[in-house]
Coordinates of N, CA, C and O in Angstrom, one line a residue:
M1 N -23.3 3.5 -11.2 CA -22.9 3.3 -12.6 C -21.7 2.4 -12.8 O -20.7 2.6 -12.1
D2 N -21.8 1.4 -13.6 CA -20.7 0.5 -13.8 C -19.7 1.0 -14.7 O -19.9 1.8 -15.6
E3 N -18.5 0.6 -14.4 CA -17.3 1.0 -15.2 C -17.4 0.2 -16.5 O -17.7 -1.0 -16.5
P4 N -17.1 0.9 -17.7 CA -17.1 0.2 -18.9 C -16.1 -0.9 -18.9 O -15.1 -0.8 -18.2
A5 N -16.3 -2.0 -19.6 CA -15.4 -3.1 -19.7 C -14.1 -2.6 -20.3 O -14.1 -2.0 -21.4
L6 N -13.0 -2.8 -19.6 CA -11.7 -2.4 -20.1 C -11.0 -3.6 -20.7 O -11.2 -4.7 -20.4
P7 N -10.1 -3.3 -21.7 CA -9.3 -4.4 -22.3 C -8.5 -5.1 -21.3 O -8.1 -4.5 -20.3
S8 N -8.3 -6.4 -21.5 CA -7.5 -7.2 -20.6 C -6.1 -6.6 -20.6 O -5.5 -6.3 -21.7
P9 N -5.4 -6.6 -19.4 CA -4.0 -6.1 -19.4 C -3.1 -7.0 -20.3 O -2.1 -6.4 -20.8
E10 N -3.4 -8.2 -20.5 CA -2.6 -9.1 -21.3 C -2.6 -8.6 -22.8 O -1.8 -8.9 -23.5
S11 N -3.7 -8.0 -23.2 CA -3.9 -7.6 -24.6 C -3.1 -6.3 -24.9 O -3.0 -5.9 -26.0
E12 N -2.6 -5.6 -23.8 CA -1.9 -4.4 -24.0 C -0.5 -4.7 -24.6 O 0.1 -5.7 -24.4
D13 N 0.0 -3.7 -25.4 CA 1.3 -3.9 -26.0 C 2.4 -3.7 -25.0 O 2.7 -2.7 -24.5
G14 N 3.1 -4.8 -24.7 CA 4.2 -4.8 -23.8 C 5.6 -4.8 -24.5 O 6.6 -5.1 -24.0
D15 N 5.5 -4.5 -25.8 CA 6.7 -4.5 -26.7 C 7.7 -3.4 -26.2 O 7.3 -2.2 -26.1
T16 N 8.9 -3.8 -26.0 CA 9.9 -2.8 -25.5 C 10.7 -2.2 -26.7 O 11.6 -1.4 -26.4
A17 N 10.4 -2.6 -27.9 CA 11.2 -2.1 -29.1 C 11.2 -0.6 -29.2 O 12.2 0.0 -29.7
S18 N 10.1 0.1 -28.8 CA 10.1 1.5 -28.9 C 10.8 2.3 -27.8 O 10.9 3.5 -27.8
L19 N 11.3 1.5 -26.8 CA 12.0 2.2 -25.7 C 13.4 2.5 -26.0 O 14.0 1.9 -26.9
A20 N 14.0 3.5 -25.3 CA 15.4 3.7 -25.4 C 16.1 2.5 -25.1 O 15.7 1.7 -24.2
P21 N 17.2 2.2 -25.8 CA 18.0 0.9 -25.6 C 18.3 0.6 -24.1 O 18.2 -0.5 -23.7
Q22 N 18.8 1.6 -23.4 CA 19.2 1.4 -22.0 C 18.0 1.0 -21.1 O 18.1 0.2 -20.2
V23 N 16.8 1.5 -21.4 CA 15.6 1.2 -20.7 C 15.2 -0.2 -21.0 O 14.9 -1.0 -20.1
A24 N 15.2 -0.6 -22.3 CA 14.8 -1.9 -22.7 C 15.8 -3.0 -22.1 O 15.4 -4.0 -21.6
A25 N 17.1 -2.6 -22.1 CA 18.1 -3.5 -21.5 C 17.9 -3.7 -20.0 O 18.0 -4.8 -19.5
A26 N 17.6 -2.6 -19.3 CA 17.4 -2.7 -17.9 C 16.2 -3.6 -17.6 O 16.2 -4.4 -16.6
L27 N 15.1 -3.4 -18.3 CA 13.9 -4.2 -18.1 C 14.2 -5.7 -18.4 O 13.8 -6.6 -17.6
A28 N 15.0 -6.0 -19.4 CA 15.3 -7.4 -19.8 C 16.2 -8.0 -18.7 O 16.0 -9.1 -18.3
S29 N 17.1 -7.2 -18.2 CA 18.0 -7.7 -17.1 C 17.2 -8.0 -15.8 O 17.4 -9.0 -15.1
M30 N 16.2 -7.1 -15.5 CA 15.4 -7.3 -14.3 C 14.6 -8.6 -14.5 O 14.5 -9.4 -13.6
D31 N 14.0 -8.8 -15.7 CA 13.2 -9.9 -15.9 C 14.0 -11.2 -15.8 O 13.6 -12.2 -15.2
A32 N 15.2 -11.2 -16.4 CA 16.1 -12.3 -16.3 C 16.5 -12.7 -14.8 O 16.5 -13.8 -14.4
A33 N 16.9 -11.6 -14.1 CA 17.3 -11.8 -12.7 C 16.1 -12.4 -11.9 O 16.3 -13.3 -11.1
V34 N 14.9 -11.9 -12.1 CA 13.8 -12.4 -11.3 C 13.5 -13.8 -11.7 O 13.1 -14.6 -10.8
S35 N 13.6 -14.1 -13.0 CA 13.4 -15.5 -13.4 C 14.4 -16.5 -12.7 O 14.0 -17.6 -12.2
V36 N 15.6 -16.1 -12.6 CA 16.6 -16.9 -11.9 C 16.2 -17.2 -10.5 O 16.2 -18.3 -10.0
L37 N 15.9 -16.1 -9.8 CA 15.5 -16.2 -8.4 C 14.2 -16.9 -8.1 O 14.1 -17.7 -7.2
A38 N 13.3 -16.7 -9.0 CA 12.0 -17.4 -8.9 C 12.1 -18.9 -9.1 O 11.4 -19.7 -8.5
D39 N 13.1 -19.3 -9.9 CA 13.3 -20.7 -10.2 C 14.4 -21.4 -9.4 O 14.8 -22.5 -9.6
L40 N 14.9 -20.6 -8.4 CA 16.0 -21.1 -7.6 C 15.7 -22.4 -6.9 O 14.7 -22.5 -6.3
D41 N 16.7 -23.3 -6.9 CA 16.6 -24.5 -6.1 C 16.9 -24.1 -4.7 O 18.0 -23.8 -4.3
L42 N 15.9 -24.2 -3.9 CA 16.0 -23.7 -2.5 C 16.9 -24.5 -1.7 O 17.4 -24.0 -0.6
S43 N 17.3 -25.7 -2.1 CA 18.2 -26.5 -1.3 C 19.6 -26.0 -1.4 O 20.5 -26.5 -0.6
V44 N 19.9 -25.0 -2.2 CA 21.3 -24.5 -2.3 C 21.5 -23.4 -1.3 O 22.6 -22.9 -1.1
L45 N 20.5 -23.0 -0.5 CA 20.6 -21.9 0.5 C 20.3 -22.4 1.9 O 19.4 -23.2 2.1
D46 N 21.1 -21.9 2.8 CA 20.7 -22.2 4.2 C 19.9 -21.0 4.7 O 19.6 -20.0 3.9
G47 N 19.5 -21.0 5.9 CA 18.6 -19.9 6.5 C 19.2 -18.5 6.4 O 18.6 -17.5 6.0
R48 N 20.5 -18.4 6.7 CA 21.2 -17.1 6.7 C 21.3 -16.6 5.2 O 21.1 -15.4 5.0
Q49 N 21.6 -17.5 4.3 CA 21.7 -17.1 2.9 C 20.4 -16.7 2.4 O 20.2 -15.7 1.7
A50 N 19.3 -17.4 2.8 CA 18.0 -17.1 2.3 C 17.6 -15.7 2.9 O 16.9 -14.9 2.2
A51 N 18.0 -15.4 4.1 CA 17.7 -14.1 4.7 C 18.4 -13.0 3.9 O 17.8 -11.9 3.7
V52 N 19.6 -13.2 3.5 CA 20.3 -12.2 2.7 C 19.6 -12.0 1.4 O 19.3 -10.8 0.9
V53 N 19.1 -13.1 0.7 CA 18.4 -13.0 -0.6 C 17.1 -12.2 -0.3 O 16.8 -11.3 -1.1
T54 N 16.4 -12.6 0.7 CA 15.1 -11.9 0.9 C 15.3 -10.4 1.2 O 14.5 -9.6 0.8
R55 N 16.3 -10.1 2.0 CA 16.6 -8.7 2.3 C 16.9 -7.9 1.1 O 16.4 -6.8 0.9
R56 N 17.7 -8.5 0.2 CA 18.1 -7.8 -1.0 C 16.9 -7.7 -2.0 O 16.7 -6.6 -2.6
L57 N 16.0 -8.7 -2.0 CA 14.8 -8.6 -2.8 C 13.9 -7.5 -2.3 O 13.3 -6.8 -3.1
A58 N 13.8 -7.4 -1.0 CA 13.0 -6.3 -0.4 C 13.5 -4.9 -0.8 O 12.7 -4.0 -1.2
E59 N 14.8 -4.8 -0.8 CA 15.4 -3.5 -1.2 C 15.2 -3.2 -2.6 O 14.8 -2.1 -3.0
V60 N 15.4 -4.2 -3.5 CA 15.2 -4.0 -4.9 C 13.7 -3.8 -5.3 O 13.4 -2.9 -6.1
T61 N 12.8 -4.5 -4.6 CA 11.4 -4.3 -5.0 C 10.9 -2.9 -4.5 O 10.1 -2.3 -5.1
S62 N 11.5 -2.4 -3.4 CA 11.1 -1.1 -2.9 C 11.6 0.0 -3.9 O 10.9 0.9 -4.2
R63 N 12.8 -0.2 -4.4 CA 13.3 0.8 -5.4 C 12.6 0.7 -6.7 O 12.3 1.7 -7.3
A64 N 12.2 -0.5 -7.1 CA 11.4 -0.7 -8.3 C 10.0 0.0 -8.1 O 9.5 0.6 -9.1
A65 N 9.4 -0.1 -6.9 CA 8.1 0.5 -6.7 C 8.2 2.0 -6.8 O 7.3 2.7 -7.3
V66 N 9.3 2.6 -6.3 CA 9.5 4.0 -6.4 C 9.7 4.4 -7.9 O 9.1 5.4 -8.4
A67 N 10.5 3.6 -8.6 CA 10.6 3.9 -10.1 C 9.3 3.9 -10.8 O 9.0 4.7 -11.6
K68 N 8.4 2.9 -10.4 CA 7.1 2.8 -11.0 C 6.3 4.0 -10.7 O 5.7 4.6 -11.6
V69 N 6.1 4.4 -9.4 CA 5.2 5.5 -9.1 C 5.7 6.8 -9.7 O 4.9 7.7 -10.0
R70 N 7.1 6.9 -9.9 CA 7.6 8.2 -10.5 C 7.1 8.3 -12.0 O 7.0 9.4 -12.5
L71 N 6.8 7.1 -12.6 CA 6.4 7.1 -14.0 C 4.9 7.4 -14.2 O 4.4 7.8 -15.2
L72 N 4.1 7.2 -13.1 CA 2.7 7.3 -13.2 C 2.2 8.7 -13.7 O 1.3 8.7 -14.5
P73 N 2.8 9.8 -13.2 CA 2.3 11.1 -13.7 C 2.6 11.3 -15.2 O 1.8 12.0 -15.8
V74 N 3.6 10.6 -15.7 CA 3.9 10.7 -17.1 C 2.7 10.1 -17.9 O 2.2 10.7 -18.9
I75 N 2.3 8.9 -17.5 CA 1.2 8.3 -18.1 C -0.1 9.1 -18.0 O -0.9 9.3 -18.9
D76 N -0.3 9.6 -16.8 CA -1.5 10.4 -16.5 C -1.6 11.6 -17.3 O -2.6 11.9 -18.0
D77 N -0.5 12.4 -17.3 CA -0.4 13.6 -18.1 C -0.5 13.4 -19.6 O -1.1 14.2 -20.3
D78 N 0.0 12.3 -20.1 CA -0.1 12.0 -21.5 C -1.5 11.7 -21.9 O -1.9 12.0 -23.0
G79 N -2.3 11.1 -21.0 CA -3.7 10.8 -21.3 C -3.9 9.5 -22.1 O -5.1 9.2 -22.5
V80 N -2.9 8.8 -22.4 CA -3.1 7.5 -23.1 C -4.0 6.6 -22.5 O -4.7 5.8 -23.1
W81 N -4.2 6.7 -21.2 CA -5.1 5.8 -20.4 C -6.5 6.0 -20.8 O -7.4 5.1 -20.7
T82 N -6.9 7.2 -21.3 CA -8.3 7.6 -21.6 C -8.8 6.7 -22.8 O -10.0 6.6 -22.9
L83 N -7.9 6.2 -23.6 CA -8.3 5.4 -24.7 C -9.0 4.1 -24.3 O -9.7 3.5 -25.1
S84 N -8.7 3.7 -23.1 CA -9.3 2.4 -22.6 C -10.8 2.6 -22.2 O -11.4 1.6 -22.0
G85 N -11.2 3.8 -22.0 CA -12.6 4.0 -21.6 C -12.8 4.1 -20.1 O -13.9 4.3 -19.6
A86 N -11.7 4.0 -19.3 CA -11.7 4.1 -17.9 C -12.1 5.6 -17.5 O -11.8 6.5 -18.2
R87 N -12.9 5.7 -16.4 CA -13.4 7.0 -16.1 C -12.3 7.9 -15.3 O -12.5 9.1 -15.2
S88 N -11.3 7.2 -14.8 CA -10.2 8.0 -14.2 C -8.9 7.2 -14.3 O -8.9 6.0 -14.6
F89 N -7.8 7.9 -14.1 CA -6.5 7.3 -14.2 C -6.3 6.2 -13.1 O -5.9 5.1 -13.4
P90 N -6.7 6.5 -11.8 CA -6.6 5.4 -10.8 C -7.4 4.2 -11.2 O -6.9 3.0 -10.9
V91 N -8.6 4.3 -11.8 CA -9.4 3.1 -12.2 C -8.6 2.4 -13.3 O -8.5 1.2 -13.3
W92 N -8.0 3.1 -14.2 CA -7.2 2.5 -15.3 C -6.1 1.7 -14.7 O -5.8 0.6 -15.0
L93 N -5.3 2.4 -13.8 CA -4.2 1.8 -13.1 C -4.5 0.6 -12.4 O -3.8 -0.5 -12.5
A94 N -5.6 0.6 -11.6 CA -6.1 -0.6 -10.9 C -6.3 -1.7 -11.8 O -5.9 -2.9 -11.5
H95 N -7.0 -1.5 -12.9 CA -7.2 -2.6 -13.8 C -5.9 -3.1 -14.5 O -5.7 -4.3 -14.6
D96 N -5.1 -2.1 -15.0 CA -3.9 -2.5 -15.7 C -2.9 -3.2 -14.9 O -2.2 -4.1 -15.3
H97 N -2.8 -2.8 -13.6 CA -1.8 -3.4 -12.7 C -2.3 -4.4 -11.7 O -1.6 -4.8 -10.8
R98 N -3.6 -4.7 -11.9 CA -4.3 -5.6 -11.0 C -4.2 -5.2 -9.5 O -3.7 -6.0 -8.7
L99 N -4.6 -4.0 -9.2 CA -4.6 -3.4 -7.9 C -6.0 -3.1 -7.5 O -6.9 -3.0 -8.3
S100 N -6.2 -2.9 -6.2 CA -7.5 -2.3 -5.8 C -7.4 -0.8 -6.2 O -6.4 -0.2 -6.4
V101 N -8.6 -0.2 -6.3 CA -8.7 1.2 -6.7 C -8.1 2.0 -5.6 O -7.4 3.0 -5.9
A102 N -8.3 1.6 -4.3 CA -7.7 2.4 -3.2 C -6.1 2.4 -3.3 O -5.5 3.4 -3.1
T103 N -5.6 1.3 -3.6 CA -4.1 1.2 -3.7 C -3.6 2.0 -4.9 O -2.6 2.7 -4.9
A104 N -4.4 1.9 -6.0 CA -4.0 2.7 -7.2 C -4.1 4.2 -6.9 O -3.2 4.9 -7.3
R105 N -5.1 4.6 -6.2 CA -5.2 6.0 -5.9 C -4.0 6.5 -5.0 O -3.5 7.6 -5.2
A106 N -3.6 5.6 -4.1 CA -2.5 6.0 -3.2 C -1.2 6.1 -4.0 O -0.4 7.0 -3.8
Q107 N -1.0 5.2 -5.0 CA 0.2 5.2 -5.8 C 0.2 6.4 -6.7 O 1.2 7.1 -6.9
V108 N -1.0 6.8 -7.3 CA -1.1 8.0 -8.1 C -0.7 9.2 -7.3 O 0.0 10.1 -7.7
R109 N -1.3 9.3 -6.1 CA -1.0 10.4 -5.2 C 0.5 10.5 -4.9 O 1.1 11.6 -4.9
L110 N 1.1 9.4 -4.6 CA 2.6 9.4 -4.3 C 3.4 9.8 -5.5 O 4.3 10.6 -5.4
G111 N 3.0 9.3 -6.7 CA 3.7 9.7 -7.9 C 3.6 11.2 -8.1 O 4.6 11.9 -8.5
R112 N 2.5 11.8 -7.9 CA 2.3 13.2 -8.1 C 3.1 14.0 -7.1 O 3.7 15.0 -7.4
T113 N 3.1 13.5 -5.8 CA 3.9 14.1 -4.8 C 5.4 14.1 -5.1 O 6.0 15.2 -4.9
L114 N 5.9 13.0 -5.5 CA 7.3 12.9 -5.9 C 7.6 13.9 -7.1 O 8.6 14.6 -7.1
R115 N 6.7 13.9 -8.1 CA 6.9 14.8 -9.2 C 6.9 16.3 -8.7 O 7.8 17.0 -9.1
D116 N 5.9 16.6 -7.9 CA 5.8 18.0 -7.5 C 7.0 18.4 -6.6 O 7.5 19.5 -6.6
H117 N 7.4 17.5 -5.7 CA 8.6 17.7 -4.9 C 9.8 18.0 -5.7 O 10.6 18.9 -5.5
H118 N 10.0 17.1 -6.7 CA 11.2 17.3 -7.6 C 11.1 18.7 -8.3 O 12.2 19.3 -8.4
R119 N 10.0 19.0 -8.8 CA 9.8 20.3 -9.4 C 10.1 21.5 -8.5 O 10.8 22.4 -8.9
S120 N 9.7 21.4 -7.3 CA 9.9 22.5 -6.3 C 11.4 22.6 -6.0 O 11.9 23.7 -5.8
L121 N 12.1 21.5 -5.9 CA 13.6 21.5 -5.7 C 14.3 22.2 -6.8 O 15.3 22.9 -6.5
R122 N 13.8 22.0 -8.0 CA 14.5 22.7 -9.2 C 14.3 24.2 -9.1 O 15.1 24.9 -9.7
L123 N 13.3 24.7 -8.4 CA 13.1 26.1 -8.4 C 13.9 26.8 -7.3 O 13.9 28.0 -7.3
L124 N 14.6 26.1 -6.4 CA 15.4 26.7 -5.4 C 16.6 27.4 -6.0 O 17.1 26.9 -7.0
P125 N 17.0 28.5 -5.3 CA 18.2 29.2 -5.9 C 19.5 28.4 -5.9 O 20.3 28.5 -6.7
W126 N 19.6 27.5 -4.9 CA 20.7 26.5 -4.9 C 20.2 25.2 -5.4 O 19.1 24.8 -5.1
R127 N 20.9 24.6 -6.3 CA 20.5 23.4 -7.0 C 20.7 22.1 -6.1 O 21.8 21.9 -5.7
V128 N 19.7 21.4 -5.9 CA 19.8 20.1 -5.2 C 19.9 19.0 -6.3 O 19.1 19.0 -7.2
R129 N 20.9 18.2 -6.1 CA 21.0 17.1 -7.1 C 21.1 15.8 -6.4 O 21.5 15.6 -5.4

């Protein structure tokens, strides 16, 4: 059975006006920083400097990926994805984020694991922060 046609990710509302100001500002700062680095004149860096930049980019993108997967259970639990007609949250995520379904499933599992781990830590008699 074929998946129903889902709306194009470009047609989704990417407006940050409804976000908390600090979240909208953080996203704008990330976008601006990535734009600067993507448009960087590569002649201004030697090999060692480029290695520093790529290492920092790897660190930042890893942390951004963790932030993303931590948000996935919020979207899933809210159910807003069901409005698209997707048959499952991983299928919606794959379409919306341009991932394979296998990668989307892995990210959803990781997001749920992080959520559940955080919840279990809060139940301990001594508080982990």
